[in-house]
Amino acid sequence: MTQVYTSSVIAAPVDQVWAAIRNFNGLPDWHPAIAESRIEGGAPADQVGCVRAFRLKDGGFIRERLLALSDYDYSCTYSILESPMGVENYVATLKVTPITDGGRSFAEWSAEFDCPEEREAELVDLIGKDVFQGGFDALKRRFGG
Amino acid sequence: MVTVRRSTVIDAPIAAVWAALRDFNGHDRWHPAVERSSIESGLRPDQVGAVRNFVLTGGERLREKLLTLSDKDHSFRYAIVESEIPLRNYVAEVSLKPVTDGDRTFWSWSSRFEAPKGREREMASLVAEGVYGAGFEAIRQHIEARRSASRFANTESHAGPALDGTAMVIDRYGAAEELHAAPVAAPPPGPGQVRLRQTAIGVNYIDIYCRTGFFNLLKPPGALGMEAAGTVIDVGPGVRHLAPGQRVAYACPPVGAYATARTMDASLIVPLPDSIDDETAAAGLLKGMTAEFLLHRVHPLRRGETALIFAPAGGVGRILCQWANHLGATVIGATSSEEKARAARAAGAHHVILPGEQSLEDQVSALTKGRGANVIFDAVGRDTFAHSIAALADCGHLVSFGQASGPIGSWDIGALAARSATISRPNFGHYTDTPEKVAAITSRLFDAIERRIVSIDVGRRYRLSEAAAAHRALEARETMGSIVLLPDSNWNGPQ
């Protein structure tokens, strides 16, 4: 099992950051790598179990299932059903926590997955830097960080 | 129920912040509200269940119990068990997370508690600002102060006076007569160090190699010795596995164990179980660790193999005989006198061979129906090496771990083809140079001692000031069992 963990500090209160990232269908609104997204079967985006199907700007097509959503913990957990990355058993969590000192937010994005050993370094780099840190960088540009 | 949660980001890696926060007895070093801290009942500060006793700067007393501690999650929880401040059912959690974006640390400090009616806000504010908020600022300054201190680490002098002691030193390589007493000062321990009051010191053949200059582990002037047991006086910053008052032992470089007090790197020093006394540890740690890696790592000995052990009545040899016998090998000891032969048999040798009309290899052949020994442990060196090769079974393994009789010299590797022999020349240092290796080896050794598979025989005791006499006896091969030196002030042996 391979693990990836990326965390950052966003210069906005947790409610504002959570409002931006809570929408399971809203990746194109804030993540620079995502071109378009829809929820399959017309389900609401906060219905646990719903599936989002989205396309990356580089053309890749990904389907992910919402496994858990918590407005209490400000966290969202999802799994990959289908992707061009070549990962198995991929489960990720995006979570924000208030930093009371200064009214900022601590953002964490982590994932666990299986992959062939020789691809581990490449995938950790892709997921940790391009996907997770890339998302945080976009939030920092939007809110400051 | 009042809930308080405060969090911040500290501009330092998580390891640095955790190093400061993890010490449950260290909050008086950085938190402005804590005047004094002590742990009750002699428990360790990282022992879950430990109770710390705070005297606050306002004079109030507070007792708090450690409920959970996790080095994996960088978190701990604690509860107030008694307080002169009206906080009831108070349980708090400190938790750190890495901010990978910038190598910083997210720190959350939260609690739930009850306060007297009407005083909830006052108590919440006291906890949130007076304890947590003030703690955040204090850690920032504490880490910044340590950072600037480490920038000037070379000029840093550690607090407190040095402890005066005596050591047995040499000023130049040479005979036993070169050993003489000299005063030493053990300074307060620096980062990663420990200061010991030594109670028993082991004497090993390697000490003679160091004294003569055969090994250049010691550049004179300096004290000899690789092995001792004693009690921790104090530990430097960053040392977590040892605490003042603890009984410990070591068998590791740097050379310098022939001393009553010593300050040294703490990483290879092991705590002693209660069942192993100081003399046993000083007599048996280096030899026992050697036997452990010879029988379990250099040549993992299998049931049914025949092991030939030289010097079976000596320090390492005796332990090898005991352990090899327990592992199910047929043990043959090769020694020089009837008295030593009796000791070898008592240690577990099934057969003992003495110098006689027949060569060593012929005697081994006769005992093994012509097969030879599967493994030979030979620390004699020059005088036995050729015989050892001749005494091996086909595909046998000669483990040469010393040269008490002198250097082995040059050999044609082609000679090994006669037996398809394997030769190992293990070096103690390579098997014992990390805390993990030392922990693995000593764990099996201490277990073997406790289960009486291995017994450590203290053959002779000498005063530390008589180290030269101990060396002469070892060089003359007139000793059986291990030799220990005892500080003259602790001496209560024969006068």
XYZ file of C-alpha atoms in Angstrom:
640
model
C 0.000 0.000 0.000
C 1.441 3.337 -1.078
C 0.598 6.507 0.804
C 0.708 10.114 -0.273
C 0.238 13.032 2.102
C 0.218 16.705 1.176
C -0.767 19.576 3.443
C -0.811 23.328 3.247
C -2.041 26.488 4.915
C -4.745 28.557 3.231
C -5.192 32.157 4.396
C -8.968 32.036 4.767
C -11.344 30.823 7.497
C -12.274 27.165 7.265
C -15.915 27.906 6.319
C -14.830 29.761 3.186
C -12.328 27.103 2.126
C -14.840 24.332 2.804
C -17.482 26.143 0.781
C -15.108 26.175 -2.162
C -14.148 22.499 -2.031
C -17.244 20.794 -0.577
C -19.029 20.448 -3.898
C -18.118 16.970 -5.175
C -19.054 18.148 -8.643
C -17.124 21.420 -8.329
C -13.533 20.467 -9.162
C -13.486 22.516 -12.408
C -14.355 25.604 -10.319
C -11.113 25.502 -8.374
C -8.702 22.774 -9.512
C -6.614 23.895 -12.493
C -6.188 20.383 -13.923
C -9.906 19.658 -14.346
C -11.818 20.620 -17.483
C -15.367 19.439 -16.759
C -17.322 17.293 -14.323
C -20.764 15.767 -13.928
C -22.511 13.556 -11.384
C -23.755 10.322 -12.851
C -27.462 9.552 -12.804
C -28.352 13.128 -11.876
C -27.726 12.500 -8.185
C -27.074 15.434 -5.828
C -23.337 16.090 -5.384
C -23.533 15.661 -1.601
C -25.278 12.298 -1.730
C -22.836 9.832 -0.244
C -22.318 7.105 -2.826
C -22.681 9.367 -5.850
C -20.176 9.080 -8.696
C -18.475 12.023 -10.384
C -17.175 11.635 -13.906
C -14.707 14.281 -14.939
C -12.253 15.023 -17.677
C -8.768 16.383 -17.140
C -7.469 19.209 -19.304
C -4.969 16.722 -20.721
C -7.900 14.548 -21.849
C -7.813 11.865 -19.133
C -11.188 10.540 -17.983
C -11.743 9.677 -14.317
C -14.688 8.311 -12.317
C -14.717 8.638 -8.525
C -17.215 7.598 -5.861
C -18.013 9.737 -2.810
C -17.485 7.474 0.212
C -17.867 9.945 3.074
C -18.686 13.602 3.509
C -18.534 15.439 6.816
C -19.609 19.033 7.324
C -18.639 18.511 10.972
C -15.008 17.520 10.246
C -14.817 19.452 6.930
C -13.695 16.323 5.141
C -14.487 14.356 2.022
C -13.359 10.802 1.219
C -13.609 9.219 -2.211
C -12.329 6.284 -4.229
C -11.269 5.955 -7.856
C -13.449 3.657 -9.963
C -11.716 4.283 -13.257
C -8.700 6.332 -14.317
C -5.754 6.333 -16.716
C -3.271 6.429 -13.799
C -3.016 2.671 -13.305
C -3.737 2.583 -9.549
C -5.744 0.014 -7.600
C -7.701 0.405 -4.362
C -7.241 4.163 -4.435
C -8.933 6.008 -1.551
C -8.275 9.689 -0.851
C -9.389 12.214 1.768
C -9.444 15.978 1.508
C -9.860 17.716 4.840
C -9.614 21.240 6.221
C -9.093 22.165 9.863
C -9.334 25.623 11.388
C -6.149 27.361 12.495
C -7.592 29.510 15.258
C -4.388 31.512 15.406
C -5.006 34.003 12.566
C -8.288 32.620 11.181
C -6.589 30.448 8.549
C -7.126 26.844 7.456
C -4.932 23.770 7.550
C -5.645 21.718 4.432
C -4.694 18.033 4.125
C -5.041 15.790 1.121
C -3.989 12.174 1.460
C -4.343 8.979 -0.516
C -3.616 5.277 -0.245
C -3.387 2.962 -3.225
C -1.709 -0.079 -4.752
C 0.479 0.076 -7.853
C 3.391 -1.793 -9.433
C 6.525 -1.103 -7.389
C 8.424 0.425 -10.301
C 5.706 3.060 -10.810
C 5.433 4.069 -7.158
C 7.799 7.063 -7.226
C 6.268 8.458 -10.405
C 2.699 8.123 -9.068
C 3.528 9.585 -5.654
C 5.026 12.565 -7.441
C 2.088 12.938 -9.831
C -0.585 12.648 -7.130
C 1.217 14.518 -4.333
C 2.568 17.388 -6.417
C 0.435 17.825 -9.546
C -2.969 16.825 -8.165
C -2.874 17.688 -4.446
C -0.329 20.517 -4.223
C -1.596 21.838 -7.550
C -5.055 22.125 -5.987
C -3.689 23.792 -2.860
C -1.692 26.265 -4.930
C -4.901 27.234 -6.729
C -6.687 27.734 -3.384
C -3.756 29.837 -2.154
C -3.955 32.000 -5.256
C -7.653 32.431 -4.621
C -7.575 33.050 -0.867
C -3.912 33.842 -0.175
C -1.650 31.467 1.717
C -19.179 20.817 29.156
C -16.813 23.468 27.799
C -14.852 22.781 24.615
C -11.699 24.704 23.783
C -9.756 24.291 20.581
C -6.766 26.320 19.542
C -4.445 25.717 16.642
C -1.495 27.361 14.977
C 1.278 26.820 12.467
C 4.878 26.716 13.708
C 7.563 27.517 11.170
C 9.685 24.469 11.968
C 9.702 20.820 10.862
C 7.413 18.511 12.802
C 10.364 16.616 14.322
C 11.643 19.786 16.013
C 8.232 20.707 17.431
C 7.517 17.141 18.559
C 10.937 16.932 20.241
C 9.932 19.834 22.482
C 6.300 18.850 23.094
C 6.731 15.116 23.542
C 8.544 15.423 26.865
C 5.635 15.219 29.320
C 7.998 16.436 32.031
C 9.534 19.236 29.962
C 6.827 21.887 29.866
C 8.574 23.898 32.563
C 11.409 24.417 30.072
C 9.252 26.416 27.697
C 5.773 27.200 29.018
C 5.646 30.539 30.872
C 2.785 29.366 33.122
C 4.727 26.372 34.455
C 7.280 27.058 37.156
C 8.262 23.502 38.039
C 7.442 20.035 36.707
C 8.156 16.609 38.100
C 6.969 13.083 37.362
C 5.588 11.123 40.295
C 6.665 7.662 41.461
C 9.826 7.554 39.369
C 7.999 6.829 36.136
C 9.454 7.866 32.790
C 7.942 10.936 31.113
C 6.925 8.850 28.106
C 5.323 6.129 30.173
C 1.603 6.181 29.540
C -0.032 6.589 32.942
C 2.737 8.845 34.275
C 1.503 11.704 36.436
C 3.205 15.081 36.240
C 3.145 17.491 39.087
C 3.089 21.147 38.057
C 3.707 24.169 40.205
C 2.392 27.088 38.183
C 3.972 30.547 38.207
C 0.944 31.721 40.208
C 1.800 29.110 42.862
C -1.107 26.773 42.108
C -0.498 23.048 42.002
C -1.777 20.774 39.295
C -1.476 17.025 38.693
C -1.968 15.695 35.183
C -1.903 12.145 33.920
C -0.630 11.027 30.509
C -3.445 9.009 28.892
C -2.110 8.376 25.397
C 1.143 9.052 23.563
C 1.744 8.351 19.882
C 5.013 8.922 18.059
C 3.219 7.823 14.898
C 0.501 10.458 15.075
C 2.634 13.011 16.956
C -0.049 13.355 19.577
C -0.775 12.852 23.260
C -3.762 13.189 25.533
C -3.774 13.940 29.223
C -6.248 14.552 32.012
C -6.173 16.743 35.088
C -6.386 14.451 38.104
C -6.088 17.152 40.761
C -6.098 20.909 40.456
C -6.246 24.065 42.533
C -7.814 25.716 39.484
C -11.519 24.826 39.109
C -11.311 22.590 36.032
C -13.197 19.298 36.347
C -13.156 16.258 34.051
C -10.539 18.032 31.953
C -9.146 15.947 29.080
C -6.865 17.617 26.547
C -5.180 16.579 23.321
C -2.040 17.907 21.697
C -1.674 16.886 18.081
C 0.848 17.813 15.400
C 0.620 17.370 11.657
C 3.197 18.152 9.013
C 2.531 21.010 6.619
C 4.308 19.475 3.636
C 3.922 22.772 1.777
C 6.903 24.564 3.366
C 8.041 21.939 5.927
C 6.103 23.575 8.772
C 3.943 22.123 11.533
C 0.240 22.386 12.233
C -0.380 22.188 15.960
C -3.788 21.615 17.485
C -4.395 21.814 21.245
C -7.900 21.110 22.450
C -9.800 20.065 25.544
C -13.180 19.433 27.104
C -13.910 20.137 30.749
C -16.449 21.371 33.266
C -16.175 24.629 35.201
C -18.216 26.083 38.073
C -21.469 27.711 36.932
C -20.923 31.253 35.783
C -17.166 30.790 35.444
C -17.190 28.831 32.159
C -16.085 31.767 30.012
C -13.375 32.748 32.430
C -12.004 29.193 32.521
C -12.300 28.785 28.736
C -10.348 31.972 28.227
C -7.719 30.950 30.781
C -7.186 27.626 28.999
C -7.371 29.023 25.452
C -5.188 32.082 25.934
C -3.233 31.551 29.152
C -2.333 27.936 28.447
C -2.675 27.160 24.736
C -2.074 30.543 23.104
C 0.805 31.350 25.463
C 2.209 27.859 24.819
C 2.186 28.448 21.052
C 4.213 31.638 21.438
C 6.580 30.023 23.931
C 7.342 27.107 21.598
C 8.008 29.511 18.750
C 10.589 31.288 20.882
C 11.951 28.037 22.322
C 12.589 26.585 18.868
C 14.054 29.840 17.592
C 16.368 29.940 20.631
C 17.488 26.358 20.008
C 18.044 27.149 16.360
C 20.361 30.027 17.159
C 22.036 27.961 19.875
C 22.772 25.185 17.396
C 24.264 27.745 15.018
C 26.841 28.389 17.738
C 27.002 24.790 18.864
C 30.778 24.718 18.686
C 31.134 27.396 21.297
C 28.252 26.141 23.412
C 29.242 25.079 26.901
C 26.881 22.796 28.724
C 25.641 23.795 32.106
C 27.020 22.396 35.317
C 30.383 21.202 36.561
C 32.296 18.215 35.253
C 32.416 15.105 37.418
C 35.921 14.155 38.519
C 37.005 10.558 38.226
C 39.942 8.265 37.602
C 40.878 6.413 34.445
C 43.520 3.866 33.471
C 45.327 5.332 30.496
C 48.327 4.736 28.266
C 50.607 7.485 27.020
C 52.086 5.285 24.260
C 51.569 1.817 22.803
C 53.386 -0.943 24.658
C 53.302 -3.581 27.367
C 50.939 -3.768 30.335
C 53.280 -1.511 32.314
C 52.175 1.422 30.160
C 48.819 1.426 31.986
C 48.678 4.019 34.732
C 46.039 5.966 36.642
C 45.163 9.503 35.632
C 42.423 11.919 36.674
C 39.573 12.401 34.206
C 36.634 14.808 34.135
C 33.258 13.693 32.775
C 31.575 16.862 31.468
C 27.797 17.348 31.547
C 26.297 15.480 28.581
C 25.759 17.376 25.338
C 23.068 16.588 22.757
C 22.741 12.831 22.284
C 25.131 12.075 25.132
C 24.868 10.437 28.522
C 27.037 10.709 31.631
C 27.668 7.490 33.542
C 28.977 6.534 36.930
C 30.646 3.228 36.070
C 30.434 0.320 38.495
C 32.080 -2.551 36.597
C 34.316 -2.620 33.526
C 34.914 -5.560 31.212
C 38.411 -6.601 30.106
C 38.643 -8.028 26.598
C 41.409 -9.211 24.363
C 40.686 -6.264 22.089
C 41.922 -4.014 24.930
C 45.341 -5.631 24.541
C 45.276 -4.992 20.782
C 44.455 -1.359 21.544
C 47.227 -1.128 24.125
C 49.890 -2.583 21.833
C 48.757 -0.578 18.827
C 47.821 -3.713 16.833
C 44.440 -1.995 16.401
C 44.520 1.757 16.005
C 41.228 2.343 17.794
C 43.045 4.424 20.405
C 45.596 7.110 19.678
C 47.526 7.611 22.936
C 47.257 9.259 25.299
C 43.903 7.905 26.379
C 41.992 5.400 28.463
C 41.498 1.798 27.271
C 38.345 -0.277 27.385
C 35.269 -1.005 25.256
C 32.781 -2.312 27.792
C 31.276 -1.280 31.108
C 28.148 -1.166 33.207
C 26.974 1.600 35.483
C 24.278 4.072 36.363
C 23.100 7.069 34.366
C 23.891 10.343 36.121
C 22.266 12.601 33.523
C 21.345 12.683 29.845
C 21.769 15.376 27.220
C 19.075 16.834 24.952
C 17.465 14.368 22.573
C 18.238 11.230 24.579
C 14.957 9.397 25.038
C 15.819 5.797 25.815
C 17.753 6.490 29.023
C 16.969 8.349 32.235
C 18.947 9.384 35.317
C 19.305 6.566 37.835
C 18.861 3.853 35.231
C 21.235 0.858 35.149
C 22.886 0.497 31.763
C 25.776 -1.172 29.958
C 27.636 -0.835 26.684
C 30.117 -2.658 24.499
C 31.079 -0.191 21.807
C 33.643 2.343 20.682
C 34.985 4.886 21.337
C 37.648 3.295 23.505
C 37.782 4.678 27.054
C 35.800 2.427 29.393
C 38.588 2.032 31.995
C 37.223 4.947 34.034
C 35.045 5.591 37.054
C 32.929 8.177 35.220
C 32.386 8.852 31.559
C 30.408 11.078 29.175
C 29.703 9.460 25.827
C 27.305 9.056 22.931
C 24.111 7.444 24.252
C 22.913 5.686 21.116
C 24.633 2.310 21.620
C 24.066 2.141 25.391
C 21.444 -0.370 26.491
C 19.270 -0.407 29.611
C 19.883 -3.480 31.786
C 17.071 -5.753 32.918
C 16.820 -6.192 36.705
C 17.809 -9.822 36.337
C 21.310 -8.933 35.083
C 23.639 -7.325 37.610
C 26.356 -4.820 36.749
C 29.273 -7.250 37.044
C 27.547 -9.817 34.831
C 26.852 -7.146 32.240
C 30.418 -5.819 32.277
C 31.784 -9.360 32.121
C 29.423 -10.638 29.476
C 28.066 -7.959 27.180
C 30.861 -7.745 24.607
C 31.586 -11.472 24.722
C 27.905 -12.387 24.730
C 27.116 -10.023 21.856
C 30.054 -11.550 19.968
C 28.740 -15.060 20.578
C 25.266 -13.935 19.505
C 26.316 -12.634 16.110
C 28.788 -15.474 15.514
C 26.133 -18.146 16.117
C 23.087 -16.355 14.721
C 24.344 -14.010 12.018
C 27.853 -14.946 10.778
C 27.075 -18.659 10.817
C 23.472 -19.387 11.768
C 24.183 -22.666 13.529
C 21.873 -25.556 12.655
C 20.913 -28.562 14.714
C 23.149 -31.513 13.870
C 26.159 -29.481 12.729
C 29.563 -30.052 14.304
C 31.156 -26.885 15.691
C 34.822 -26.729 16.672
C 35.443 -23.994 19.209
C 38.924 -22.834 20.154
C 39.660 -21.487 23.641
C 36.405 -23.031 24.942
C 37.207 -22.080 28.529
C 37.776 -18.400 27.703
C 35.272 -15.569 27.804
C 33.693 -15.881 24.346
C 34.539 -19.585 23.985
C 32.607 -20.596 27.061
C 29.497 -18.764 25.869
C 29.878 -20.271 22.378
C 29.997 -23.778 23.915
C 26.863 -23.179 26.000
C 24.873 -21.630 23.207
C 26.018 -24.013 20.440
C 25.105 -26.977 22.643
C 21.658 -25.471 23.275
C 21.185 -24.967 19.512
C 21.674 -28.678 18.970
C 25.188 -28.768 17.530
C 27.863 -31.303 18.389
C 30.415 -29.142 20.191
C 34.139 -29.887 20.150
C 36.400 -27.702 22.271
C 40.111 -27.349 21.524
C 42.160 -26.223 24.487
C 45.536 -26.546 26.195
C 45.117 -28.036 29.670
C 43.071 -30.587 31.614
C 41.731 -27.835 33.853
C 40.432 -25.867 30.860
C 39.098 -29.095 29.327
C 36.960 -29.620 32.441
C 35.649 -26.065 32.172
C 34.845 -26.623 28.480
C 32.916 -29.808 29.236
C 31.052 -28.020 32.013
C 30.120 -25.322 29.477
C 28.606 -27.848 27.077
C 31.449 -29.206 24.920
C 30.634 -32.798 23.976
C 34.288 -33.524 23.208
C 37.505 -31.768 24.114
C 40.760 -32.154 22.275
C 44.134 -31.381 23.777
C 47.561 -31.117 22.136
C 48.864 -34.664 21.760
C 50.533 -37.057 19.430
C 47.809 -36.632 16.839
C 47.282 -33.342 15.050
C 44.197 -31.286 15.730
C 42.731 -32.122 12.329
C 43.271 -35.857 12.869
C 41.587 -35.682 16.269
C 38.612 -33.799 14.764
C 38.461 -36.346 11.953
C 38.406 -39.215 14.443
C 35.555 -37.586 16.398
C 33.480 -36.910 13.258
C 33.917 -40.203 11.428
C 36.187 -38.471 8.954
C 33.762 -35.709 8.029
C 35.411 -32.764 9.792
C 33.805 -29.746 11.450
C 31.001 -27.859 9.665
C 31.996 -24.635 11.379
C 35.078 -23.577 13.306
C 35.236 -20.560 15.579
C 38.887 -19.622 15.774
C 40.203 -16.545 17.574
C 43.670 -17.986 18.135
C 44.946 -16.977 14.707
C 48.488 -17.697 13.571
C 49.062 -20.942 15.504
C 45.767 -22.604 14.530
C 44.722 -21.233 11.137
C 46.288 -23.966 8.983
C 44.971 -26.679 11.302
C 41.514 -25.120 11.211
C 41.362 -25.267 7.426
C 42.502 -28.890 7.550
C 39.865 -29.739 10.174
C 36.921 -28.379 8.142
C 34.292 -30.604 6.607
C 33.666 -30.218 2.884
C 31.910 -26.879 2.300
C 32.759 -26.014 5.887
C 32.905 -22.492 7.314
C 35.925 -21.138 9.152
C 35.005 -18.113 11.236
C 38.224 -16.344 12.155
C 37.360 -13.687 14.738
C 40.678 -12.945 16.399
C 44.417 -13.582 16.425
C 45.494 -14.043 20.033
C 48.649 -15.888 18.943
C 49.575 -13.355 16.292
C 48.670 -12.267 12.761
C 47.623 -15.027 10.389
C 49.699 -13.718 7.499
C 49.082 -14.180 3.781
C 47.318 -17.227 2.406
C 46.748 -18.515 -1.065
C 43.001 -18.578 -1.553
C 43.486 -21.663 -3.747
C 44.205 -23.677 -0.598
C 40.518 -23.355 0.314
C 39.549 -25.489 -2.675
C 40.693 -28.581 -0.789
C 37.496 -28.184 1.277
C 35.398 -25.748 -0.799
C 35.809 -23.740 2.361
C 34.197 -20.426 3.273
C 36.150 -18.047 5.466
C 34.591 -15.182 7.412
C 36.536 -12.497 9.233
C 33.745 -10.679 11.109
C 34.379 -7.388 12.839
C 32.394 -6.647 16.025
C 31.804 -3.078 14.827
C 29.896 -4.051 11.714
C 27.391 -6.103 13.670
C 26.866 -3.610 16.477
C 27.069 -0.118 15.013
C 23.429 0.965 15.126
C 20.900 1.112 17.978
C 18.680 -1.307 16.038
C 21.431 -3.908 15.686
C 22.459 -3.547 19.333
C 18.829 -3.863 20.447
C 18.334 -7.041 18.402
C 21.548 -8.653 19.631
C 21.195 -7.705 23.304
C 17.555 -8.723 23.341
C 18.451 -12.294 22.340
C 21.491 -12.294 24.645
C 19.587 -11.072 27.717
C 16.880 -13.629 27.004
C 19.520 -16.392 26.784
C 21.021 -15.274 30.103
C 17.613 -15.110 31.791
C 16.719 -18.581 30.498
C 20.115 -19.847 31.719
C 21.110 -20.980 28.231
C 24.136 -18.769 28.721
C 25.766 -18.078 32.063
C 28.356 -15.384 32.446
C 31.240 -16.499 34.607
C 33.167 -13.704 36.284
C 36.523 -15.468 36.509
C 38.556 -12.758 38.181
C 37.967 -9.331 39.644
C 40.670 -6.669 39.817
C 40.677 -3.142 41.150
C 40.568 -0.648 38.292
C 44.022 0.543 39.433
C 45.292 -3.025 38.850
C 44.323 -3.072 35.174
C 47.929 -3.887 34.203
C 47.805 -7.088 36.270
C 44.541 -8.037 34.580
C 46.171 -7.568 31.178
C 49.181 -9.694 32.141
C 46.918 -12.521 33.307
C 44.888 -12.399 30.090
C 48.017 -12.348 27.917
C 49.505 -15.263 29.856
C 46.294 -17.238 29.089
C 46.037 -18.090 32.752
C 42.441 -16.951 33.135
C 39.146 -18.771 32.803
C 35.859 -16.926 32.439
C 35.708 -13.165 32.161
C 37.755 -10.489 33.875
C 36.172 -7.389 35.344
C 37.672 -4.260 36.822
C 35.888 -2.601 39.722
C 36.425 1.038 40.680
C 38.728 1.045 43.727
C 36.065 2.848 45.767
C 33.614 -0.010 45.097
C 36.162 -2.718 45.836
C 34.982 -5.234 48.391
C 36.791 -8.297 47.102
C 39.801 -9.958 48.702
C 42.164 -7.355 50.102
